[in-house]
mmCIF file of C-alpha atoms and ligand atoms in Angstrom:
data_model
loop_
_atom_site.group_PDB
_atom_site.id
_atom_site.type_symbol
_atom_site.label_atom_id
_atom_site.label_comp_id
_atom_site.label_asym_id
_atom_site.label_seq_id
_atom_site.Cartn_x
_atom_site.Cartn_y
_atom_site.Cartn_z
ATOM 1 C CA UNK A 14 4.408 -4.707 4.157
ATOM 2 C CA UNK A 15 1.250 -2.968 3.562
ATOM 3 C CA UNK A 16 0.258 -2.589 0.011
ATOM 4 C CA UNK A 17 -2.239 -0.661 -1.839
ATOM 5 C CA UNK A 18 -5.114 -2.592 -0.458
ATOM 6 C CA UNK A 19 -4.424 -2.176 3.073
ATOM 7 C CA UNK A 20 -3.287 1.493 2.636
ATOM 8 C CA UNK A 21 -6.925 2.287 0.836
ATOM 9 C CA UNK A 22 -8.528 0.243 4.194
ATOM 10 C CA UNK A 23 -6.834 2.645 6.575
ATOM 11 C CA UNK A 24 -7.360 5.498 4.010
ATOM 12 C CA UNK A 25 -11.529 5.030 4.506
ATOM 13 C CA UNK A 26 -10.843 4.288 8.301
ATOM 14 C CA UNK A 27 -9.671 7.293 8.675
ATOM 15 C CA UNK A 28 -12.457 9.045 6.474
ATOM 16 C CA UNK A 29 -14.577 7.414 9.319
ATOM 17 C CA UNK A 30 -12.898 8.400 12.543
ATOM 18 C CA UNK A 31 -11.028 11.747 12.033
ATOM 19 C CA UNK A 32 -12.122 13.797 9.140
ATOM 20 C CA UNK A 33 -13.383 17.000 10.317
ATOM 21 C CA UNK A 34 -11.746 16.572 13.708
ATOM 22 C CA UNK A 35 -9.238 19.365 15.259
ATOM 23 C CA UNK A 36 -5.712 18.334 16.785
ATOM 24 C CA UNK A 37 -5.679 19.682 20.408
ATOM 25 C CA UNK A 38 -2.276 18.336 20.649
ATOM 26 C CA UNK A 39 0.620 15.585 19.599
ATOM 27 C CA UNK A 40 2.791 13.473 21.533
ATOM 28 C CA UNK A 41 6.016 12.168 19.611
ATOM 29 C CA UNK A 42 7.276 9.716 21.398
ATOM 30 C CA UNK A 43 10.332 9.206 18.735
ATOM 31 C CA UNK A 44 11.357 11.151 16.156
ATOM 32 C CA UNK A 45 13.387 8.531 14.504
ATOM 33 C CA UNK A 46 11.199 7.216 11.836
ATOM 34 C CA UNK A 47 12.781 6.567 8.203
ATOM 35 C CA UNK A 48 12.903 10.249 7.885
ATOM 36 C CA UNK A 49 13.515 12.080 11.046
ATOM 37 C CA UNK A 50 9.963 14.053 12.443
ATOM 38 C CA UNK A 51 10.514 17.768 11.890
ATOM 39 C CA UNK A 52 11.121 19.603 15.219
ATOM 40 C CA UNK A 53 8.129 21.641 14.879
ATOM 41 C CA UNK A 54 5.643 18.724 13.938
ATOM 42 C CA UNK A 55 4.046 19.229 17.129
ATOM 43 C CA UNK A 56 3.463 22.836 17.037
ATOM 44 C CA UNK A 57 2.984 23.097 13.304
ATOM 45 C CA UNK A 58 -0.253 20.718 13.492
ATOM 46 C CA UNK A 59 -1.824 22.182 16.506
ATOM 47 C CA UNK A 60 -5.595 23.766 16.173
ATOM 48 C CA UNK A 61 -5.492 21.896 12.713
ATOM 49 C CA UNK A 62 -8.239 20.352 11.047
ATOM 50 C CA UNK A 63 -8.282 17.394 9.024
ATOM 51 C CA UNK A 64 -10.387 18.860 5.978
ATOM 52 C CA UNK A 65 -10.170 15.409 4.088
ATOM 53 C CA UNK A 66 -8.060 12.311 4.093
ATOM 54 C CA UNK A 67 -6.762 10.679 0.617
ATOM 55 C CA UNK A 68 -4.569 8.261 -0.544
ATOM 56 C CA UNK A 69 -2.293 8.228 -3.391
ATOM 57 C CA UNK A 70 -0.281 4.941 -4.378
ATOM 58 C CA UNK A 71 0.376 3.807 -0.880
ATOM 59 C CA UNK A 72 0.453 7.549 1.233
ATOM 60 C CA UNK A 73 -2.161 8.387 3.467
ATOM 61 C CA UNK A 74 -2.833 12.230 2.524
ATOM 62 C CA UNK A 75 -3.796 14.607 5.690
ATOM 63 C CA UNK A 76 -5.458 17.180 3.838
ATOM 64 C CA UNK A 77 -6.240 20.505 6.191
ATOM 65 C CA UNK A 78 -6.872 22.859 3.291
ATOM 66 C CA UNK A 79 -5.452 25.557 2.058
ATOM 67 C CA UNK A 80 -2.297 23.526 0.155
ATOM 68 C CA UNK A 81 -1.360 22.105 4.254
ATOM 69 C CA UNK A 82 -0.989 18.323 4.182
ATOM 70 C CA UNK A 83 0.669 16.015 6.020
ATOM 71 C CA UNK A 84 1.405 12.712 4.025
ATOM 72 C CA UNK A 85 1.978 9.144 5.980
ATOM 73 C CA UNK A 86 3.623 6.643 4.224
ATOM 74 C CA UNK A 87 3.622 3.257 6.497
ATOM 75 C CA UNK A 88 6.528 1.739 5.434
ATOM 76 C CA UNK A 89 7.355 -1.603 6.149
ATOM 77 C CA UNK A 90 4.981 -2.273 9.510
ATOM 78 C CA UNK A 91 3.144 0.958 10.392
ATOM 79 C CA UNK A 92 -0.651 0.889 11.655
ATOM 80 C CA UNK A 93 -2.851 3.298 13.049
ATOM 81 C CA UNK A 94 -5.348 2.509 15.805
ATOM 82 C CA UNK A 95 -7.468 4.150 18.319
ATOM 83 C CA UNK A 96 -7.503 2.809 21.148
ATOM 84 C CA UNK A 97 -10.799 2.984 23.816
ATOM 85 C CA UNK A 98 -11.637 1.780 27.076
ATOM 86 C CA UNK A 99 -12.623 -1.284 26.137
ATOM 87 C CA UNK A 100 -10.343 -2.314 23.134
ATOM 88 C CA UNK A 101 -7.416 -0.873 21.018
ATOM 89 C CA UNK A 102 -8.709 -0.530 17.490
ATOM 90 C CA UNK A 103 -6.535 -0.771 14.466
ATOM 91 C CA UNK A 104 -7.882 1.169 11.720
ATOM 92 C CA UNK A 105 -7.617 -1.713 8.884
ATOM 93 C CA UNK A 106 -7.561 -4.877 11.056
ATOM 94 C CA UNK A 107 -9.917 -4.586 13.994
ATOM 95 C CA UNK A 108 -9.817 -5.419 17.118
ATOM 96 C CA UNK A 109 -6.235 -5.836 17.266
ATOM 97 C CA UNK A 110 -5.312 -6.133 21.459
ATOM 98 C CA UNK A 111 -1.772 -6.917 21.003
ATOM 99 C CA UNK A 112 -0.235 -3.599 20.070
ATOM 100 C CA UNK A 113 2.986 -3.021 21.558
ATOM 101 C CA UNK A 114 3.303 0.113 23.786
ATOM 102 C CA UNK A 115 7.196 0.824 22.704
ATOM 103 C CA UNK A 116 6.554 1.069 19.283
ATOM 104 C CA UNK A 117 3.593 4.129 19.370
ATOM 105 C CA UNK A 118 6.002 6.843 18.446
ATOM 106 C CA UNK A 119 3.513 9.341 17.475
ATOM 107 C CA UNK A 120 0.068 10.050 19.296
ATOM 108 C CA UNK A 121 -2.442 12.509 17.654
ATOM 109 C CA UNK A 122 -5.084 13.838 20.099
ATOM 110 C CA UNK A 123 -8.208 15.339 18.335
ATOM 111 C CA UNK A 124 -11.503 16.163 20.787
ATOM 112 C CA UNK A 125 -12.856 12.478 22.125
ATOM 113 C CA UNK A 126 -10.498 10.196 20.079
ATOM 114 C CA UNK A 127 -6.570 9.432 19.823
ATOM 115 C CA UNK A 128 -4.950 8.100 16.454
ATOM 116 C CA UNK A 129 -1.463 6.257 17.872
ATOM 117 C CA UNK A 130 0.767 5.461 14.898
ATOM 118 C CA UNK A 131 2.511 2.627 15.926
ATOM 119 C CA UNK A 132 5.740 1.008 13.693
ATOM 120 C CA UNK A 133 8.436 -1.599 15.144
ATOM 121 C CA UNK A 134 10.612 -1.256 11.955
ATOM 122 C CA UNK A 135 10.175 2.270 11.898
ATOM 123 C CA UNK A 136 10.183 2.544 8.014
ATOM 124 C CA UNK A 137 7.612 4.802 8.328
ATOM 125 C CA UNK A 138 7.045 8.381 7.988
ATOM 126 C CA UNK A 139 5.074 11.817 8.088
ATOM 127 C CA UNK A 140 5.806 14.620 5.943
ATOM 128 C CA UNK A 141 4.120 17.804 6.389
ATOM 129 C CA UNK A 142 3.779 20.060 3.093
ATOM 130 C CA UNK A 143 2.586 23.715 2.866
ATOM 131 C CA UNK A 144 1.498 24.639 -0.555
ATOM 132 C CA UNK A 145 0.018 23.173 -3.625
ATOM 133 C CA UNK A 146 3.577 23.074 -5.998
ATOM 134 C CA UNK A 147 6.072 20.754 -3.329
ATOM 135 C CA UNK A 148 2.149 18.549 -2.904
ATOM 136 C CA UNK A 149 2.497 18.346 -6.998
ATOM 137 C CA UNK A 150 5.836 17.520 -6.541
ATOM 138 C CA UNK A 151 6.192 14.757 -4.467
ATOM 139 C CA UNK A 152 4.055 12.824 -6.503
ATOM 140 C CA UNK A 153 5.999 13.760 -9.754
ATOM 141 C CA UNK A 154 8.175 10.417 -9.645
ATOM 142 C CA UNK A 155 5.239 7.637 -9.313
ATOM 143 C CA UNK A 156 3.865 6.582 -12.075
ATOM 144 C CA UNK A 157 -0.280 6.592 -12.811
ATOM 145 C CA UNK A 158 -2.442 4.191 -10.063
ATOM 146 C CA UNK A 159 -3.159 0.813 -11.195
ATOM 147 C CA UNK A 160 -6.402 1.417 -10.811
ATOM 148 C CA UNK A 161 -6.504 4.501 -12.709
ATOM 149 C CA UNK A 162 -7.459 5.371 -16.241
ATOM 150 C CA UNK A 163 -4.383 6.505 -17.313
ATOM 151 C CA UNK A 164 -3.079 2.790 -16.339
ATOM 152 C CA UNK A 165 -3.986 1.767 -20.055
ATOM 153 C CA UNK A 166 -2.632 -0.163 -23.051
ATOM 154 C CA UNK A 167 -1.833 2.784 -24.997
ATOM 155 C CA UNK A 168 0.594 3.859 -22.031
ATOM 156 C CA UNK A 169 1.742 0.383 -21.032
ATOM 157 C CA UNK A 170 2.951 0.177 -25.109
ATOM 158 C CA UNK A 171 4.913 3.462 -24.752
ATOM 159 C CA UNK A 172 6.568 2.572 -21.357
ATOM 160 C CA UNK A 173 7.604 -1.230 -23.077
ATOM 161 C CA UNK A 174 9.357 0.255 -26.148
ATOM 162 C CA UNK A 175 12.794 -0.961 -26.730
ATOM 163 C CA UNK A 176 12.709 -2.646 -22.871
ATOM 164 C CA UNK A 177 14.363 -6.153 -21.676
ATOM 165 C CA UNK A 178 12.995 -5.758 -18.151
ATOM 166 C CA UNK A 179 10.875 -8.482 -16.785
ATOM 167 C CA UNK A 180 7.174 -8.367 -16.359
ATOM 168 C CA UNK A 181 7.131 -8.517 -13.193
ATOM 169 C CA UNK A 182 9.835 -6.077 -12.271
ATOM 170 C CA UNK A 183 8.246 -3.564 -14.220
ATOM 171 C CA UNK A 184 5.162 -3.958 -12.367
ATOM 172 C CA UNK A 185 6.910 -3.429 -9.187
ATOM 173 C CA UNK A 186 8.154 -0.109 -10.488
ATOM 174 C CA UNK A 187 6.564 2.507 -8.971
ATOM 175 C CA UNK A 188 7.864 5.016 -11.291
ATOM 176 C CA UNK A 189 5.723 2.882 -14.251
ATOM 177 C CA UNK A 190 2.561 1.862 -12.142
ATOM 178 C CA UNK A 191 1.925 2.522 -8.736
ATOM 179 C CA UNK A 192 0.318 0.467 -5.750
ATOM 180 C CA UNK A 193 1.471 -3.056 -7.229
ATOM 181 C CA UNK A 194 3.479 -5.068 -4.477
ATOM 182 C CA UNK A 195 4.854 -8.143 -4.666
ATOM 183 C CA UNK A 196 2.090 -10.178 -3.438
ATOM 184 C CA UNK A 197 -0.386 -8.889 -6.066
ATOM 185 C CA UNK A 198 2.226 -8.786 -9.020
ATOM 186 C CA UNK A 199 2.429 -12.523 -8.326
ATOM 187 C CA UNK A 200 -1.260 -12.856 -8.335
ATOM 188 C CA UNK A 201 -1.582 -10.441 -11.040
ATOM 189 C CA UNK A 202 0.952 -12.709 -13.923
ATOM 190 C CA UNK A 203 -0.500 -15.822 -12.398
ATOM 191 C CA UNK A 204 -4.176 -14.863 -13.549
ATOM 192 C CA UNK A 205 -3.094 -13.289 -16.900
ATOM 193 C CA UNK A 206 -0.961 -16.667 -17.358
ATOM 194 C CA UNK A 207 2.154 -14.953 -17.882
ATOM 195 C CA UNK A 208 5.108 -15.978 -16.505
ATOM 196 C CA UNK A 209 6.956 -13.323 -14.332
ATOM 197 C CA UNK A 210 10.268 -13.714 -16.207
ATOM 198 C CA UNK A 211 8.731 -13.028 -19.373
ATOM 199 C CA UNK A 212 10.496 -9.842 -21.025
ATOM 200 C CA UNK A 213 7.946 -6.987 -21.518
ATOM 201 C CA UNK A 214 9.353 -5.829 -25.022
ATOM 202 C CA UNK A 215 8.054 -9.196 -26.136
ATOM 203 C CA UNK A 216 4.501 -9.329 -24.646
ATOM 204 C CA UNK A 217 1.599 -8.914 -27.112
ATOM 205 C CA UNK A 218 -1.154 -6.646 -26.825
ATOM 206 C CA UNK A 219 -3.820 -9.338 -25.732
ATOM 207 C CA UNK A 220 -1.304 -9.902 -23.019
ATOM 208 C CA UNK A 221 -1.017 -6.601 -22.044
ATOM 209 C CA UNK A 222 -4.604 -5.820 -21.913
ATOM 210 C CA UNK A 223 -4.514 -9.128 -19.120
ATOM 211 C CA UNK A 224 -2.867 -7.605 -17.301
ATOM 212 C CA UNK A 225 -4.374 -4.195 -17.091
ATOM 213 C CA UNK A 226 -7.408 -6.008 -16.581
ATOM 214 C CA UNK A 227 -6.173 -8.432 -13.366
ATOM 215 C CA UNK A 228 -4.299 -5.468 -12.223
ATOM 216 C CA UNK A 229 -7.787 -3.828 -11.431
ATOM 217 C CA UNK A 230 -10.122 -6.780 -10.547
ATOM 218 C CA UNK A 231 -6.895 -8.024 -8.061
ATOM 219 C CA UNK A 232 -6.422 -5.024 -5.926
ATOM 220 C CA UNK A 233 -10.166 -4.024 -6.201
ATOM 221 C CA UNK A 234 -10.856 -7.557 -4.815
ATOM 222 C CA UNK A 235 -8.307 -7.436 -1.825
ATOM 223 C CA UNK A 236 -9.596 -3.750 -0.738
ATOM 224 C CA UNK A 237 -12.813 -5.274 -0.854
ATOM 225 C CA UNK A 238 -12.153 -7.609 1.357
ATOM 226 C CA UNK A 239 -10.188 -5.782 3.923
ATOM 227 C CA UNK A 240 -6.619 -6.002 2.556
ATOM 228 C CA UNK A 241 -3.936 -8.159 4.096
ATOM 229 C CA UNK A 242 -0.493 -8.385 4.731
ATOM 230 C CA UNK A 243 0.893 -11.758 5.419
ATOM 231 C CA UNK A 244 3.923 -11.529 7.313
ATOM 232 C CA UNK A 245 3.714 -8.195 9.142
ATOM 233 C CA UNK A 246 0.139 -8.033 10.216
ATOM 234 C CA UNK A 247 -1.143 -11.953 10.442
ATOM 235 C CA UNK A 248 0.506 -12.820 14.013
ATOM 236 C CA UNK A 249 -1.080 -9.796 15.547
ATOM 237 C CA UNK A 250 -4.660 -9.070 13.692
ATOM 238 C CA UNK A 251 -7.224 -10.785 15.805
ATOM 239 C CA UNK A 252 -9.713 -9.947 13.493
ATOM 240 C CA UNK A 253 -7.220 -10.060 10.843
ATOM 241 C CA UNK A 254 -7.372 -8.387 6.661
ATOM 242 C CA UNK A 255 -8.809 -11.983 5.040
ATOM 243 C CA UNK A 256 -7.450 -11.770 1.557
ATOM 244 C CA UNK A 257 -4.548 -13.809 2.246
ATOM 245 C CA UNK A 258 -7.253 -16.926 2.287
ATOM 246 C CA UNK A 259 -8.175 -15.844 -1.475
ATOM 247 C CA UNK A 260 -4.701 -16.060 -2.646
ATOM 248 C CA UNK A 261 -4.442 -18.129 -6.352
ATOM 249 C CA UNK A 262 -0.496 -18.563 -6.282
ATOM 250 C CA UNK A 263 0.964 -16.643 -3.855
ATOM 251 C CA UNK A 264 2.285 -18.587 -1.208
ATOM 252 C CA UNK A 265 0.985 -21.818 -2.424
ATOM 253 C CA UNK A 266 4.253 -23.483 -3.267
ATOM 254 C CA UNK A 267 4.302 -27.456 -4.064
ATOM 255 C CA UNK A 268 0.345 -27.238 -4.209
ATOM 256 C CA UNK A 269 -1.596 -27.619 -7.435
ATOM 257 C CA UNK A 270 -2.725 -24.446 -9.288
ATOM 258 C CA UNK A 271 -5.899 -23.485 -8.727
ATOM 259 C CA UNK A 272 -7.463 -23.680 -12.146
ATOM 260 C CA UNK A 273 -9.761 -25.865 -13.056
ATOM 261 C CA UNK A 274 -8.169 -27.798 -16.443
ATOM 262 C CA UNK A 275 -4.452 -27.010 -15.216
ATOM 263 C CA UNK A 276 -2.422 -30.010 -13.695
ATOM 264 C CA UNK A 277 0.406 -27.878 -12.919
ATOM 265 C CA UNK A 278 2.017 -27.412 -9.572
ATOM 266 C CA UNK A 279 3.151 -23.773 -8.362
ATOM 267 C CA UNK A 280 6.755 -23.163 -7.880
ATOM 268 C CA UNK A 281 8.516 -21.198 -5.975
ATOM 269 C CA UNK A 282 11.665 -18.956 -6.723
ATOM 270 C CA UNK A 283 13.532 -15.617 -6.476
ATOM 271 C CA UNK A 284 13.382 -12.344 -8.992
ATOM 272 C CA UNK A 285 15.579 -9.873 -7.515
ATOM 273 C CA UNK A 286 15.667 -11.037 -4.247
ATOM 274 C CA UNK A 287 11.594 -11.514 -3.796
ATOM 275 C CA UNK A 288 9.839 -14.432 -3.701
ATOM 276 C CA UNK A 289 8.274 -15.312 -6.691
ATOM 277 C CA UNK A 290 5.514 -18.055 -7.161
ATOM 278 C CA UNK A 291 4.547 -19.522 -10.898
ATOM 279 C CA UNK A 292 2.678 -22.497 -12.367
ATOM 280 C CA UNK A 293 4.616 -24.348 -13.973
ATOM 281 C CA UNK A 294 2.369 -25.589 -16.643
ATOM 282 C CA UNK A 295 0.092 -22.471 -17.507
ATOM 283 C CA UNK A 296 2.249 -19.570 -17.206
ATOM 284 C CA UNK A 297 3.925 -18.700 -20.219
HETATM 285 ZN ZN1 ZN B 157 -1.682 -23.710 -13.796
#
């Protein structure tokens, strides 16, 4: 599934390859994304051009001024490429050749270049918006970026009052932070040396303030070096997102943990359903 890293890869892709380009016109091979395309998608998109592209949490933001935007959320396998004569390009793992035909369900043809938006799970989807107050509230429910300022220990305190959650659920709740997946929350509690099952009522502000801190330097890291997305993307990416190679915990179970005075040996097991990997000896 692509997480905040890989959806900030695409995100300056894009910025690359289509900003300030017009549709001339939009093939929709199949409507039935995770929320059905709008009839008039087609039409309604026409002559438009793409003013800007942004991201916020994990949606790719269209923006063709005047409050018209068109968000793209890739759900649990989407990519965008361009494809050329001599290779198909996908936009945050390049050189990708083995994109499968069947699964380009929308086609977006701007002057010289296509963007295909390809998805075999089809948990994707586009969502076009027309003024400024349904754009504000979209976003209403998803809590500050965990890169963002407003992702601070003052408002981590205020969201822990009186809660029995575990750590790393609570990261995983976009309503509380947004842009933390499972792959990074394990990363995340492994470098702060908290143990995922921890209870957040009962962390301390130094531990807090951890992971605020990992939160940043984690995902900034992973953008940095071209995202990744283990299971969905590493069969097909030729040149492939090479964070996975930089993991600390995740997906290391049975090995020895990664830092230097620890003996411990990383574990694997489930919090609600998703796999969760721990040291066993410096994780508390
Ligand atoms: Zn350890």
């Amino acid at each position: 599934m692509p997480e905040l890293p890989e959806v900030e890869v695409v995100t300056r892709s894009l910025k690359k390859t289509v900003k300030n380009r017009k549709i001339i016109k939009i093939i929709v091979n199949n409507r039935n994304l995770r929320f059905k395309l709008q009839k008039n998608f087609k039409q309604i998109l026409k002559n438009k051009i793409v003013k800007d592209i942004k991201r916020k949490s994990k949606y790719i933001i269209f923006d063709f001024g005047n409050h018209f935007y068109t968000i793209l959320h890739l759900g649990m396998s989407g990519t965008l490429h361009i494809p050329s004569k001599k290779k198909v390009t996908n936009l945050s793992f390049y050189n990708n050749p083995n994109m499968p035909k069947k699964h380009n369900h929308v086609i977006i043809f701007f002057d010289k270049i296509n963007l295909v938006y390809n998805d075999p799970r089809r948990f994707g989807y586009f969502k076009v918006i027309k003024n400024k107050h349904d754009f504000d509230n979209y976003f209403t429910r998803i809590g500050p970026e965990a890169l963002d300022k407003e992702f601070n220990l003052k408002y981590l305190k205020n969201k822990i009052k009186y809660r029995k959650k575990n750590i790393k659920n609570f990261l995983l709740d976009q309503k509380i932070v947004s842009g933390i997946g499972n792959i990074y929350a394990n990363e995340i509690l492994y470098k702060s040396q908290i143990s995922p099952m921890r209870s957040v009522g009962k962390l301390s502000s130094t531990e807090l303030y951890k992971i605020i801190k990992f939160s940043r330097t984690t995902l900034k890291e992973a953008i940095k070096f071209g995202g990744s997305s283990i299971k969905d993307f590493k069969s097909v990416s030729g040149g492939g997102g090479n964070f996975q190679t930089k993991f600390n915990v995740y997906n290391r179970e049975n090995q020895r943990c990664t830092k230097s005075k620890c003996k411990g040996i990383i574990k694997k097991s489930y919090i609600s359903n998703r796999s969760t990997f721990i040291c066993n000896l410096c994780q508390i």
